[in-house]
JSON list of C-alpha atoms in Angstrom, two decimals:
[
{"chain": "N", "resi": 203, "resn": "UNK", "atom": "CA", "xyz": [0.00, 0.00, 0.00]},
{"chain": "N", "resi": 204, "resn": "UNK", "atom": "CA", "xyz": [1.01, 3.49, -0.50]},
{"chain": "N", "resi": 205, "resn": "UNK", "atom": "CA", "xyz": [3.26, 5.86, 2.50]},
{"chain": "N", "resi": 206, "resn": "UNK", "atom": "CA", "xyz": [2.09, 9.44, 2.60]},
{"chain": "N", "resi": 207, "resn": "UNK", "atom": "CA", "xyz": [4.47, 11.77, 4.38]},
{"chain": "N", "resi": 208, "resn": "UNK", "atom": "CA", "xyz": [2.70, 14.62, 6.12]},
{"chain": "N", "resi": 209, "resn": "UNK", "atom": "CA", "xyz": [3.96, 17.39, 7.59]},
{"chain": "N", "resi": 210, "resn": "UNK", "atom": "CA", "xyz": [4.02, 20.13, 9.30]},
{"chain": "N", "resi": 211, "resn": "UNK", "atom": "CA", "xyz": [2.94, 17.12, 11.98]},
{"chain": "N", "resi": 212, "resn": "UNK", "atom": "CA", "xyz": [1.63, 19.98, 14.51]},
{"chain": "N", "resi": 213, "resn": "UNK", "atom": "CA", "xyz": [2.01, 24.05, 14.50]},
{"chain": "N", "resi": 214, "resn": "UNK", "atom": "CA", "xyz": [0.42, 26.56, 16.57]},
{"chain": "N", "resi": 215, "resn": "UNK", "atom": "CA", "xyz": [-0.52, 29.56, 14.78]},
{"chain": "N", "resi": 216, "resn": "UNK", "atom": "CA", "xyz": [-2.07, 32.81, 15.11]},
{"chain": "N", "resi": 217, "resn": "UNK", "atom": "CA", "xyz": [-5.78, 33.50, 14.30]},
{"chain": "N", "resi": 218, "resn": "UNK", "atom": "CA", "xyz": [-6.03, 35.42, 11.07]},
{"chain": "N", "resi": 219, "resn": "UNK", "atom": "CA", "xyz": [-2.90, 33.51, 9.68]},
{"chain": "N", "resi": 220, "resn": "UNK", "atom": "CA", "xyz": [-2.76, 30.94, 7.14]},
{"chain": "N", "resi": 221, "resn": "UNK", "atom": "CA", "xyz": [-1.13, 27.41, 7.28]},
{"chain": "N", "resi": 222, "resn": "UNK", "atom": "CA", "xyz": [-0.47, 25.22, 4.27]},
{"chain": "N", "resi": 223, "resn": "UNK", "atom": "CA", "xyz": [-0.08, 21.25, 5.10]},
{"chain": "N", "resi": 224, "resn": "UNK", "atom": "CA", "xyz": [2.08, 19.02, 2.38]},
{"chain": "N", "resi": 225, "resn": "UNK", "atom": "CA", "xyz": [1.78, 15.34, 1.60]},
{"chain": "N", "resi": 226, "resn": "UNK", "atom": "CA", "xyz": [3.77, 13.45, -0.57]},
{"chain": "N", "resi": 227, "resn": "UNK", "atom": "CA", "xyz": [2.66, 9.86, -1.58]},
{"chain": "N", "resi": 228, "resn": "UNK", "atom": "CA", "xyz": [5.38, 7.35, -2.71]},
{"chain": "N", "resi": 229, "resn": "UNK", "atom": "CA", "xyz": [3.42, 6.19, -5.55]},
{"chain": "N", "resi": 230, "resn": "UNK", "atom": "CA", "xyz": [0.91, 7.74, -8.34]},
{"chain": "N", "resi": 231, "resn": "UNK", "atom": "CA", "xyz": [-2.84, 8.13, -7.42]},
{"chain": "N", "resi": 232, "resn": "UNK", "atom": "CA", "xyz": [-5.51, 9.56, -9.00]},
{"chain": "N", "resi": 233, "resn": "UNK", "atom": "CA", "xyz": [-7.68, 11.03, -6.24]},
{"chain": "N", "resi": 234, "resn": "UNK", "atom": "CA", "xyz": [-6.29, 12.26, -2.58]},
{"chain": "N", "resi": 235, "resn": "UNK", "atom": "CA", "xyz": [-8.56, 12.92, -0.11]},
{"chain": "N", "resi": 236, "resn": "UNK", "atom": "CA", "xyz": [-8.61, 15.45, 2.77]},
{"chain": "N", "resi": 237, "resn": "UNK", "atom": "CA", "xyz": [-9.71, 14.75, 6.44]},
{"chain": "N", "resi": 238, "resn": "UNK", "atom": "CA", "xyz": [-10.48, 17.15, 9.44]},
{"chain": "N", "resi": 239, "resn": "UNK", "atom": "CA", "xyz": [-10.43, 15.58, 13.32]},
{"chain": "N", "resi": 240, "resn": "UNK", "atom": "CA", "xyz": [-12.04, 17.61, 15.74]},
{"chain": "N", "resi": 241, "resn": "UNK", "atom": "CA", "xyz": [-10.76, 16.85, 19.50]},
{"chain": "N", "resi": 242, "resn": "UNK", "atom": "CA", "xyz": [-12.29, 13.76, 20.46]},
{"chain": "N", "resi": 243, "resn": "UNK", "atom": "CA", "xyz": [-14.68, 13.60, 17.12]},
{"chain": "N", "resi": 244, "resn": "UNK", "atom": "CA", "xyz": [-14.31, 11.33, 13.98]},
{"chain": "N", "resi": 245, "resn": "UNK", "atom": "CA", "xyz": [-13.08, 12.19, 10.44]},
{"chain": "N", "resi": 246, "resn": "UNK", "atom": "CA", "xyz": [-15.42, 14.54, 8.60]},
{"chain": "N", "resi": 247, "resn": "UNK", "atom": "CA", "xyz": [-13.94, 14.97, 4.53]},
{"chain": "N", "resi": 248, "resn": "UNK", "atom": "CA", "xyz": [-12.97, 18.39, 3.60]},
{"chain": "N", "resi": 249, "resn": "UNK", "atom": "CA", "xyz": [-12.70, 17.61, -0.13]},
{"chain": "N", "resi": 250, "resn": "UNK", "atom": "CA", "xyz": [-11.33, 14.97, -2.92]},
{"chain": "N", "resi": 251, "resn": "UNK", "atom": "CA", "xyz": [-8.31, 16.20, -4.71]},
{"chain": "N", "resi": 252, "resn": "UNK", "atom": "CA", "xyz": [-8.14, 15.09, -8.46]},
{"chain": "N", "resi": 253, "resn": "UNK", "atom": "CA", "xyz": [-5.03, 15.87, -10.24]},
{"chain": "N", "resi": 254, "resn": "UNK", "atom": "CA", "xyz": [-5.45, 18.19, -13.18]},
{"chain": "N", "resi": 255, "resn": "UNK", "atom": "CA", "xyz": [-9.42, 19.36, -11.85]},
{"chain": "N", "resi": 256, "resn": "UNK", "atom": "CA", "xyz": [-11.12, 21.33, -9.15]},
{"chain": "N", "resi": 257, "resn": "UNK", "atom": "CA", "xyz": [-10.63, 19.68, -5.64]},
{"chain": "N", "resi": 258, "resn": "UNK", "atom": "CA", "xyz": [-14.60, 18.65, -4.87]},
{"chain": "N", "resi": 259, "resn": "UNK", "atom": "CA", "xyz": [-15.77, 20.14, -1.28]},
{"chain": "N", "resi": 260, "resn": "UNK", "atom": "CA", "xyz": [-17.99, 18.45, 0.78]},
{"chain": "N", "resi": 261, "resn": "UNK", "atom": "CA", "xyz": [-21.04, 20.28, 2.22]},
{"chain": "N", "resi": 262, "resn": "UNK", "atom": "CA", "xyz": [-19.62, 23.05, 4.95]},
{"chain": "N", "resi": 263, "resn": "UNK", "atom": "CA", "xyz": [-16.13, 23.01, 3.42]},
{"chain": "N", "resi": 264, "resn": "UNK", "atom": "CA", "xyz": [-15.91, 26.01, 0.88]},
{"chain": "N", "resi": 265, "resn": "UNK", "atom": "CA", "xyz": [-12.46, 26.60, -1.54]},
{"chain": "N", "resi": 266, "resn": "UNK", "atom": "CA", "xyz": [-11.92, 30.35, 0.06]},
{"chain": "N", "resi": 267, "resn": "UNK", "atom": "CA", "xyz": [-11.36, 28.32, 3.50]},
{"chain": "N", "resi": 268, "resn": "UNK", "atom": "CA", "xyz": [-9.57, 25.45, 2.04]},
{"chain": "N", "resi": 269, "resn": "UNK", "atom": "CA", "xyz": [-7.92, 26.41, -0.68]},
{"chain": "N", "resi": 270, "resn": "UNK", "atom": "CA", "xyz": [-6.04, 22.93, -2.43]},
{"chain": "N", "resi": 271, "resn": "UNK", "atom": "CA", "xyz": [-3.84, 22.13, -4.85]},
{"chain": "N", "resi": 272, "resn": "UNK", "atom": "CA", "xyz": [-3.23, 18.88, -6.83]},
{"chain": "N", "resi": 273, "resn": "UNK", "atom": "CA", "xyz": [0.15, 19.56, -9.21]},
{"chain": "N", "resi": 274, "resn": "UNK", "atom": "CA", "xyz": [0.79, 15.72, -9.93]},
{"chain": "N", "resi": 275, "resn": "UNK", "atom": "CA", "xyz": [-0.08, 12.39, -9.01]},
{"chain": "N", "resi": 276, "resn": "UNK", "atom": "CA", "xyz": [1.88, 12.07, -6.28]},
{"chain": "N", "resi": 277, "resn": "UNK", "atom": "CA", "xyz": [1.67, 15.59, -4.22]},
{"chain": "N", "resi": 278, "resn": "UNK", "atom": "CA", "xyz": [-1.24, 17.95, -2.62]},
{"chain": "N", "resi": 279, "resn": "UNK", "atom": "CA", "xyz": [-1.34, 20.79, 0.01]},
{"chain": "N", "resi": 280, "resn": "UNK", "atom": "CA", "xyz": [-4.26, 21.82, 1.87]},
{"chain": "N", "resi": 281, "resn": "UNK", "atom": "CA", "xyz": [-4.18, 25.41, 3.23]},
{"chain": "N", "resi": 282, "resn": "UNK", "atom": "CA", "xyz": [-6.48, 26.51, 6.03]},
{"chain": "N", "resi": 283, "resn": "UNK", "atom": "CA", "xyz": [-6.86, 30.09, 5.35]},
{"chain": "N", "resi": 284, "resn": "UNK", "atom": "CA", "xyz": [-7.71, 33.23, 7.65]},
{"chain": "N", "resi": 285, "resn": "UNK", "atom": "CA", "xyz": [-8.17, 30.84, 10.99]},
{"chain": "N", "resi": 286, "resn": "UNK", "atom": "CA", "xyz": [-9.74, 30.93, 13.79]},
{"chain": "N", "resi": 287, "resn": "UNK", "atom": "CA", "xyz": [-9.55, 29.15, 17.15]},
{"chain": "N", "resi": 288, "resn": "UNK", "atom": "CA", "xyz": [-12.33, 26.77, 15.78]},
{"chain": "N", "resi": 289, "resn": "UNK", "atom": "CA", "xyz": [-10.25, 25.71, 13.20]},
{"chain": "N", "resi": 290, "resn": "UNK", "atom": "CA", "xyz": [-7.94, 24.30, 15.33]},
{"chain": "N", "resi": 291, "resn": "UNK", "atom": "CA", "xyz": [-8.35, 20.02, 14.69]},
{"chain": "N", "resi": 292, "resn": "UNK", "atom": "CA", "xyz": [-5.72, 17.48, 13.33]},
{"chain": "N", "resi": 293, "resn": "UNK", "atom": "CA", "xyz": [-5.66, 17.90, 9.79]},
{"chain": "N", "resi": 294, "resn": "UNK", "atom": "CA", "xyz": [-4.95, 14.15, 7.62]},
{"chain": "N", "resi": 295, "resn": "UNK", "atom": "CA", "xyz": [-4.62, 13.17, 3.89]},
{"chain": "N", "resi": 296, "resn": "UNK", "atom": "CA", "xyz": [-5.44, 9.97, 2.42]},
{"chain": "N", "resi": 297, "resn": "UNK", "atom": "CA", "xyz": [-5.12, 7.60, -0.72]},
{"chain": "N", "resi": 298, "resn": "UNK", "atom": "CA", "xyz": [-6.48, 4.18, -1.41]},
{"chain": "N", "resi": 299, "resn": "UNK", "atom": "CA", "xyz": [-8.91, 2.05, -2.29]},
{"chain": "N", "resi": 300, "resn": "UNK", "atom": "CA", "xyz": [-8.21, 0.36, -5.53]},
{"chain": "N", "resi": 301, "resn": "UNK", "atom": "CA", "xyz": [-6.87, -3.00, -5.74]},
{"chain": "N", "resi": 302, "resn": "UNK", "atom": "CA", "xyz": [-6.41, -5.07, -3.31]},
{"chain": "N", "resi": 303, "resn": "UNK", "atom": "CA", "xyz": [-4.92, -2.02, -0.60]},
{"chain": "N", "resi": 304, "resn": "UNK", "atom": "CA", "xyz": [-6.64, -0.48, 1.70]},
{"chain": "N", "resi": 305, "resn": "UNK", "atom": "CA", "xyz": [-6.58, 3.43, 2.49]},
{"chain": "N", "resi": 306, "resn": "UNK", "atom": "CA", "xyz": [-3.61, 5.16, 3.99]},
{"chain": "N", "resi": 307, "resn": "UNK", "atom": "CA", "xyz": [-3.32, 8.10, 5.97]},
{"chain": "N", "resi": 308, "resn": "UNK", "atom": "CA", "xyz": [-0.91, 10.52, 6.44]},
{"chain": "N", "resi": 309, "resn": "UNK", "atom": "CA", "xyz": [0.95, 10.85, 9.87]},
{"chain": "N", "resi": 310, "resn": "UNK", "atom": "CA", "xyz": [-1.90, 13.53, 10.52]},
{"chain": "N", "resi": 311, "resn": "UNK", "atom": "CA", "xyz": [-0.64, 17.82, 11.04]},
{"chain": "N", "resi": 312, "resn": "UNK", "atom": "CA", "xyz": [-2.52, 19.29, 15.12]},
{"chain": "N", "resi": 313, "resn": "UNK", "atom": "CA", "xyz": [-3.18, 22.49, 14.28]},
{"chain": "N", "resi": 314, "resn": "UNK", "atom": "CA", "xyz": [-4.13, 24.40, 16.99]},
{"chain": "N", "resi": 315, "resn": "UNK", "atom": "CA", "xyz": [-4.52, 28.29, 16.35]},
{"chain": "N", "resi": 316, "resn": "UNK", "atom": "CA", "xyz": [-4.36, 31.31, 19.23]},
{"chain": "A", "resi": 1102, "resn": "UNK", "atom": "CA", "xyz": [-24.76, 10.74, 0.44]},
{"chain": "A", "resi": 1103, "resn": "UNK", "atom": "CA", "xyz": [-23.32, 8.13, 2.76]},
{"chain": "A", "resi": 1104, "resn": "UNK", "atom": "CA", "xyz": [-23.99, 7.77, 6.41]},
{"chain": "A", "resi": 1105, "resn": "UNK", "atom": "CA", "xyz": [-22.94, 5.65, 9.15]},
{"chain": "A", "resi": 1106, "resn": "UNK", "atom": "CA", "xyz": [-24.03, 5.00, 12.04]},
{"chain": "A", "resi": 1107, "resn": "UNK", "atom": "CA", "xyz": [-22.07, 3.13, 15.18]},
{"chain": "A", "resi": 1108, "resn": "UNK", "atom": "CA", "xyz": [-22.82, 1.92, 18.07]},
{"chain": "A", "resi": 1109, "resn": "UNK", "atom": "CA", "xyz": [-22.25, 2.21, 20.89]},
{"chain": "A", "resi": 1110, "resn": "UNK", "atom": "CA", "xyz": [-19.92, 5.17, 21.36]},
{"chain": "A", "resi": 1111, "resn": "UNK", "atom": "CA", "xyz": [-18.29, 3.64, 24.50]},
{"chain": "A", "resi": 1112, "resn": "UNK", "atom": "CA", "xyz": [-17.39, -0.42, 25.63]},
{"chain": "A", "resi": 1113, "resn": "UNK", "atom": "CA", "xyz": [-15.78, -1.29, 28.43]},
{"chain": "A", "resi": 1114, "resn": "UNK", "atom": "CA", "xyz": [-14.91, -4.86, 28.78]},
{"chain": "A", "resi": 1115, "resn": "UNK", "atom": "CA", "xyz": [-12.88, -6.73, 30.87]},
{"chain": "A", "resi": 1116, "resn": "UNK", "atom": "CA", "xyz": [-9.38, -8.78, 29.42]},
{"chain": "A", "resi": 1117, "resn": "UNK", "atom": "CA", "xyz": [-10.34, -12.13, 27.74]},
{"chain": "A", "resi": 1118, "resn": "UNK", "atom": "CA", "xyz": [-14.02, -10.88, 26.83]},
{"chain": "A", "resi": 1119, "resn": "UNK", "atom": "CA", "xyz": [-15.38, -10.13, 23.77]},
{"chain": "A", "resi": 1120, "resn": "UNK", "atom": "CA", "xyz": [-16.12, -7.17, 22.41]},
{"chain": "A", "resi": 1121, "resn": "UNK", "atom": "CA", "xyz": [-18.53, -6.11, 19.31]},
{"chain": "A", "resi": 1122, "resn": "UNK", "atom": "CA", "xyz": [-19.33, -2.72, 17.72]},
{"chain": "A", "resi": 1123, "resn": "UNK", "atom": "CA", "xyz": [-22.04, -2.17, 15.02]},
{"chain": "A", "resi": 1124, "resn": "UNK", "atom": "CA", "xyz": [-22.25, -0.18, 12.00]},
{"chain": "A", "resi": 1125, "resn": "UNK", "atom": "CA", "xyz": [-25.27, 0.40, 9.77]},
{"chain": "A", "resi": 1126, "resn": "UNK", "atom": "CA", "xyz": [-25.04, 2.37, 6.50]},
{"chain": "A", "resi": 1127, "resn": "UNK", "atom": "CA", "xyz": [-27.69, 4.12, 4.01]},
{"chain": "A", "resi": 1128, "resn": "UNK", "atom": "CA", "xyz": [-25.75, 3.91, 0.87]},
{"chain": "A", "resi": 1129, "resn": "UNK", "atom": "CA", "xyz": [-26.73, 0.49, -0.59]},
{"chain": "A", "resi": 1130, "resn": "UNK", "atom": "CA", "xyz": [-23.94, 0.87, -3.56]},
{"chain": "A", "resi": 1131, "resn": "UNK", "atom": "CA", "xyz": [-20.87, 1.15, -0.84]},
{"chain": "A", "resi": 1132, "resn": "UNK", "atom": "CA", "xyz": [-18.87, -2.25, -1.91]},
{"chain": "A", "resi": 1133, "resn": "UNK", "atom": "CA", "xyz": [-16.16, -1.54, 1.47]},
{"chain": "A", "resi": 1134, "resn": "UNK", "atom": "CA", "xyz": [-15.99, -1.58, 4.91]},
{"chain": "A", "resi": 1135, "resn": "UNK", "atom": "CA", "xyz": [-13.02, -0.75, 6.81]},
{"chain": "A", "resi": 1136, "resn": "UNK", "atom": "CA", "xyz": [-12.67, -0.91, 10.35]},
{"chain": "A", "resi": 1137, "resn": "UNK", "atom": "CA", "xyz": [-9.52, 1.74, 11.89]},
{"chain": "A", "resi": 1138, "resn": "UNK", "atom": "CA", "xyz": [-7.98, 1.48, 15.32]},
{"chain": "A", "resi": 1139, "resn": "UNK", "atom": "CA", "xyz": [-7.06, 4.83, 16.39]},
{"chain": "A", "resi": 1140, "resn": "UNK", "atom": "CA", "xyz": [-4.50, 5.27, 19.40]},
{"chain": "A", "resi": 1141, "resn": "UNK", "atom": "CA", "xyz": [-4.05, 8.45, 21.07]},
{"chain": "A", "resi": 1142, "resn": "UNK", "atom": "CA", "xyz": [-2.02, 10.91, 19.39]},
{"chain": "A", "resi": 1143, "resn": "UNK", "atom": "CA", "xyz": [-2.17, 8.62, 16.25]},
{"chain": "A", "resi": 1144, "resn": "UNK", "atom": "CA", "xyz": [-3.33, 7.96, 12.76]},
{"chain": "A", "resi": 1145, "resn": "UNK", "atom": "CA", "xyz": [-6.29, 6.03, 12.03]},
{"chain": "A", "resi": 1146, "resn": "UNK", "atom": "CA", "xyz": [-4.66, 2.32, 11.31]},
{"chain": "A", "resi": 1147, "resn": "UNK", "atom": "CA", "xyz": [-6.33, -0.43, 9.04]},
{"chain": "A", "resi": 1148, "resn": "UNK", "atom": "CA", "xyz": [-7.56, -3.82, 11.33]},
{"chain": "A", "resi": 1149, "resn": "UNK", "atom": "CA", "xyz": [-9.47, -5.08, 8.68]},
{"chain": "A", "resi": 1150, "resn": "UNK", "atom": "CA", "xyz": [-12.02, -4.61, 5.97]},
{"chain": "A", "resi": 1151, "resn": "UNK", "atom": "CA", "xyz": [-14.26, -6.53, 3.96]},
{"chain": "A", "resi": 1152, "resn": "UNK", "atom": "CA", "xyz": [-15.82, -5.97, 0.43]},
{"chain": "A", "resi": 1153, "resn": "UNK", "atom": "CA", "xyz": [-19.47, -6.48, -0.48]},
{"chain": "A", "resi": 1154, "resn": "UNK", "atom": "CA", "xyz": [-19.56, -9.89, -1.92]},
{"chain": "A", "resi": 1155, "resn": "UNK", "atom": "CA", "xyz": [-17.95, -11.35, 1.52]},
{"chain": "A", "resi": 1156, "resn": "UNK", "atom": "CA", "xyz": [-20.27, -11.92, 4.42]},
{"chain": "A", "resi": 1157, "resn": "UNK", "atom": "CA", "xyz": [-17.27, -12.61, 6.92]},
{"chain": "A", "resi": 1158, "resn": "UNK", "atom": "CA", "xyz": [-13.85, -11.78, 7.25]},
{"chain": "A", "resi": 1159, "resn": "UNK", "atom": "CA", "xyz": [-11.34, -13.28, 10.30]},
{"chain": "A", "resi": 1160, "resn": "UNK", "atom": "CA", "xyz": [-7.92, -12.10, 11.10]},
{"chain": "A", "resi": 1161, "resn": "UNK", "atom": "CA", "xyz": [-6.61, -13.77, 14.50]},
{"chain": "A", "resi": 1162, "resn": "UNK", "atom": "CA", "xyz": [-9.00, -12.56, 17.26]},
{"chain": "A", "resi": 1163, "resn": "UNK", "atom": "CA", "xyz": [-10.63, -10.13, 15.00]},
{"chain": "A", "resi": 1164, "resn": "UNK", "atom": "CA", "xyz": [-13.62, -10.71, 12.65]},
{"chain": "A", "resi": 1165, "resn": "UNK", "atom": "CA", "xyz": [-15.75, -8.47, 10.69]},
{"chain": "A", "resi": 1166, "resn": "UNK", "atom": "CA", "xyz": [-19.35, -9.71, 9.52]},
{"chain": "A", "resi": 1167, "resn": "UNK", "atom": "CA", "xyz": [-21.13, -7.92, 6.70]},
{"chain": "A", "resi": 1168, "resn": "UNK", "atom": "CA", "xyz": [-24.95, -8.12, 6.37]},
{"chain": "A", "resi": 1169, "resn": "UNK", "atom": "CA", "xyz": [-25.62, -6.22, 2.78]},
{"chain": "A", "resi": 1170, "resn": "UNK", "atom": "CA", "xyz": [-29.49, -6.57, 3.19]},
{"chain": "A", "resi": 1171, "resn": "UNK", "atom": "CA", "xyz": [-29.63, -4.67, 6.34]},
{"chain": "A", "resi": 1172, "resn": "UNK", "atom": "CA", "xyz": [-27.11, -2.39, 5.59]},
{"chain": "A", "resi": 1173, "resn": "UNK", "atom": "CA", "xyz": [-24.93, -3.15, 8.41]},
{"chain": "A", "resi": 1174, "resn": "UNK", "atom": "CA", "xyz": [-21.59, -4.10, 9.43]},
{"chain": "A", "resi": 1175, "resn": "UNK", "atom": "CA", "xyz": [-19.91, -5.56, 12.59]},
{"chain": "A", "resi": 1176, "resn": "UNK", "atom": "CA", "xyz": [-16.76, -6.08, 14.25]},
{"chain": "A", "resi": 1177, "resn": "UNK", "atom": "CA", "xyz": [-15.86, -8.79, 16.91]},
{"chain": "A", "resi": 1178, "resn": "UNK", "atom": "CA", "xyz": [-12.45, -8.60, 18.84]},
{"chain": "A", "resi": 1179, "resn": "UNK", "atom": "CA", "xyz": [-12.06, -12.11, 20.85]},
{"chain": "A", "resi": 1180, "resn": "UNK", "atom": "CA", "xyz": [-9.89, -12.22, 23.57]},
{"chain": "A", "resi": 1181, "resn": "UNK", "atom": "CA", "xyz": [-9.57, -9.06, 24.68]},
{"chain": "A", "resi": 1182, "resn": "UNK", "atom": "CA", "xyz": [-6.44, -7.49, 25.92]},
{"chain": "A", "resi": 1183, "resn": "UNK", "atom": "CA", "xyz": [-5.38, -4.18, 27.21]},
{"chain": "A", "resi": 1184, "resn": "UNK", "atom": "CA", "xyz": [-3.39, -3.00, 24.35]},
{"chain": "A", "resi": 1185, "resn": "UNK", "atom": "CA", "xyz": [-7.00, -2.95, 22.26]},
{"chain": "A", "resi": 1186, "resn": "UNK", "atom": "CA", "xyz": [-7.88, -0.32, 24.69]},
{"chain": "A", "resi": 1187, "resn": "UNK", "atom": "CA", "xyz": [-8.48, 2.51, 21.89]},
{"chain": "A", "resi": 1188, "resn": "UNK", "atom": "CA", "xyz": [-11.14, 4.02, 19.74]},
{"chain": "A", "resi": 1189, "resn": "UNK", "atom": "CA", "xyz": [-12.22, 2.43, 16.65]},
{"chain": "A", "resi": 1190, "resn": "UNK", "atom": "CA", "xyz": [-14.11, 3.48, 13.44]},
{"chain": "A", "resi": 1191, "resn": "UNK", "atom": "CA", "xyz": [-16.10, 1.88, 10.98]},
{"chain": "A", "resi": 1192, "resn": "UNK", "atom": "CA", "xyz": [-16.48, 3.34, 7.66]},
{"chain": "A", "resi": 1193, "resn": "UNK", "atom": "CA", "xyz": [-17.80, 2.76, 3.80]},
{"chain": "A", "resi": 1194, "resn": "UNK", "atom": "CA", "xyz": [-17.33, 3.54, 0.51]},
{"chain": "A", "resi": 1195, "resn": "UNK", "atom": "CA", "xyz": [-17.32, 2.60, -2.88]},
{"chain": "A", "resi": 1196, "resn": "UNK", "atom": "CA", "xyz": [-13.82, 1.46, -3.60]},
{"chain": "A", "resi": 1197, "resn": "UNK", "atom": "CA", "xyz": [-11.85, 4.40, -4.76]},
{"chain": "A", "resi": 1198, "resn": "UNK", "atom": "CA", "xyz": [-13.90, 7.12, -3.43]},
{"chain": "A", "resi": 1199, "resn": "UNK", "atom": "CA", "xyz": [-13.83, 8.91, 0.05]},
{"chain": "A", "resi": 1200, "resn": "UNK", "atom": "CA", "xyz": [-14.72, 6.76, 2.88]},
{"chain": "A", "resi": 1201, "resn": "UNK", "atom": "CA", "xyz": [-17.50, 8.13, 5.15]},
{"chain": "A", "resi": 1202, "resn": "UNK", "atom": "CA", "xyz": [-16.79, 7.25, 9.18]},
{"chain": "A", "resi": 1203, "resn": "UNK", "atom": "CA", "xyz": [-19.20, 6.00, 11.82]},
{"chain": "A", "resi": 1204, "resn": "UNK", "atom": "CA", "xyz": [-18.76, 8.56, 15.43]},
{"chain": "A", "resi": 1205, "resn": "UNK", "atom": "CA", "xyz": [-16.36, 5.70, 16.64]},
{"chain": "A", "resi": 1206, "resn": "UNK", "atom": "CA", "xyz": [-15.82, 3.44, 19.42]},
{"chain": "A", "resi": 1207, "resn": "UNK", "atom": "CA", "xyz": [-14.15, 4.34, 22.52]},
{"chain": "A", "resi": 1208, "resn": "UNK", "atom": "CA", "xyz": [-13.22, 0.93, 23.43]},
{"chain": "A", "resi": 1209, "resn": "UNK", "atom": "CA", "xyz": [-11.51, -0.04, 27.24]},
{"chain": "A", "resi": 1210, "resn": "UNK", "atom": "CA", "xyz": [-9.95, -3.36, 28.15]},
{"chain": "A", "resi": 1211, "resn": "UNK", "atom": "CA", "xyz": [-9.47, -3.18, 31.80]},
{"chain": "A", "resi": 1212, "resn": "UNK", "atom": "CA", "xyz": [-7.34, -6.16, 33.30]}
]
């Protein structure tokens, strides 16, 4: 199955900032998907990343807020702009689900903004 | 879309029991069901998983059961041991897309 590296793995930043999260898959896939874990909650998707197209949001997740970019197969970044202490969560990436793997996460970023 | 629902949101068992947690979903064209293990301070980690046209799936002391009719999913942990003390999530999809996660499982193994 695929390894995503993830970082930053935690930052604390200041409300009104902007923080831009990087993973890097060690193999080509066609759709990456982005995660948001509220203390003590489950995952709730943020959006699909396709390469070469429009990340897809899911309801309550708008582009201005999330802003994410898909270069190539193997890379995305997720920014969380303009936050707020309500934004702070841990922040994951995925891949998977064709053939026989399983999904993947990345290592996860705990953002936690002031 | 997708939902899940789990149950129940906390088990506390004690070492050598069994423990089970349920999942129903709404999406009768979700082919796979993952179950995570999530430790504190950690990713989400794979246990097992089954696809639609398997009722049952056993790894060691852990089993998942699939029941595509009713739309719902379970998993069994025999055996129980402290080190499965964690939370767990169930989740579907359709291969390839986005899974969508159940509210988890805060599960406790006391000795």
């Amino acid at each position: 199955s695929a390894v995503i590296s993830q970082k930053p793995s935690r930052d604390i930043c200041q409300r009104g900032t902007s923080l831009t999260i990087q993973c890097q898959v060690d193999s080509q896939v066609t759709m990456m998907f982005w995660y948001r874990q509220q203390p003590g909650q489950s995952l709730t998707l943020i959006a699909t990343a396709n390469q070469g197209s429009e990340a897809t949001y899911e309801s309550g997740f708008v582009i201005d807020k999330f802003p994410i970019s898909r270069p190539n197969l193997t890379f995305s970044t997720l920014t969380v702009s303009n936050m707020s202490p309500e934004d702070s969560s841990i922040y994951l990436c995925s891949v998977g689900g064709l053939g026989d793997y399983g999904y993947t996460f990345g290592s996860g970023t705990r953002l936690t903004v002031v | 879309g997708e939902n899940v629902e789990q149950h129940p949101s906390t088990l506390s068992v004690q070492e050598g029991d069994s423990a089970v947690i349920k999942c129903t979903y709404s999406d009768s064209a979700s082919n796979y069901f993952p179950w995570y293990k999530q430790e504190l301070g950690k990713r989400p980690q794979l246990i097992i998983d089954i696809r639609s046209n398997v009722g049952e799936k056993k790894d060691q002391r852990i089993a998942v059961t699939l029941n595509k009719t009713a739309k719902h999913f379970s998993l069994h942990i025999t055996e129980t041991q402290p080190e499965d003390s964690a939370v767990y999530f169930c989740a579907a999809s359709i291969l390839g897309y986005a899974l969508n996660f159940g509210k988890g499982t805060s599960l406790l193994v006391t000795p």
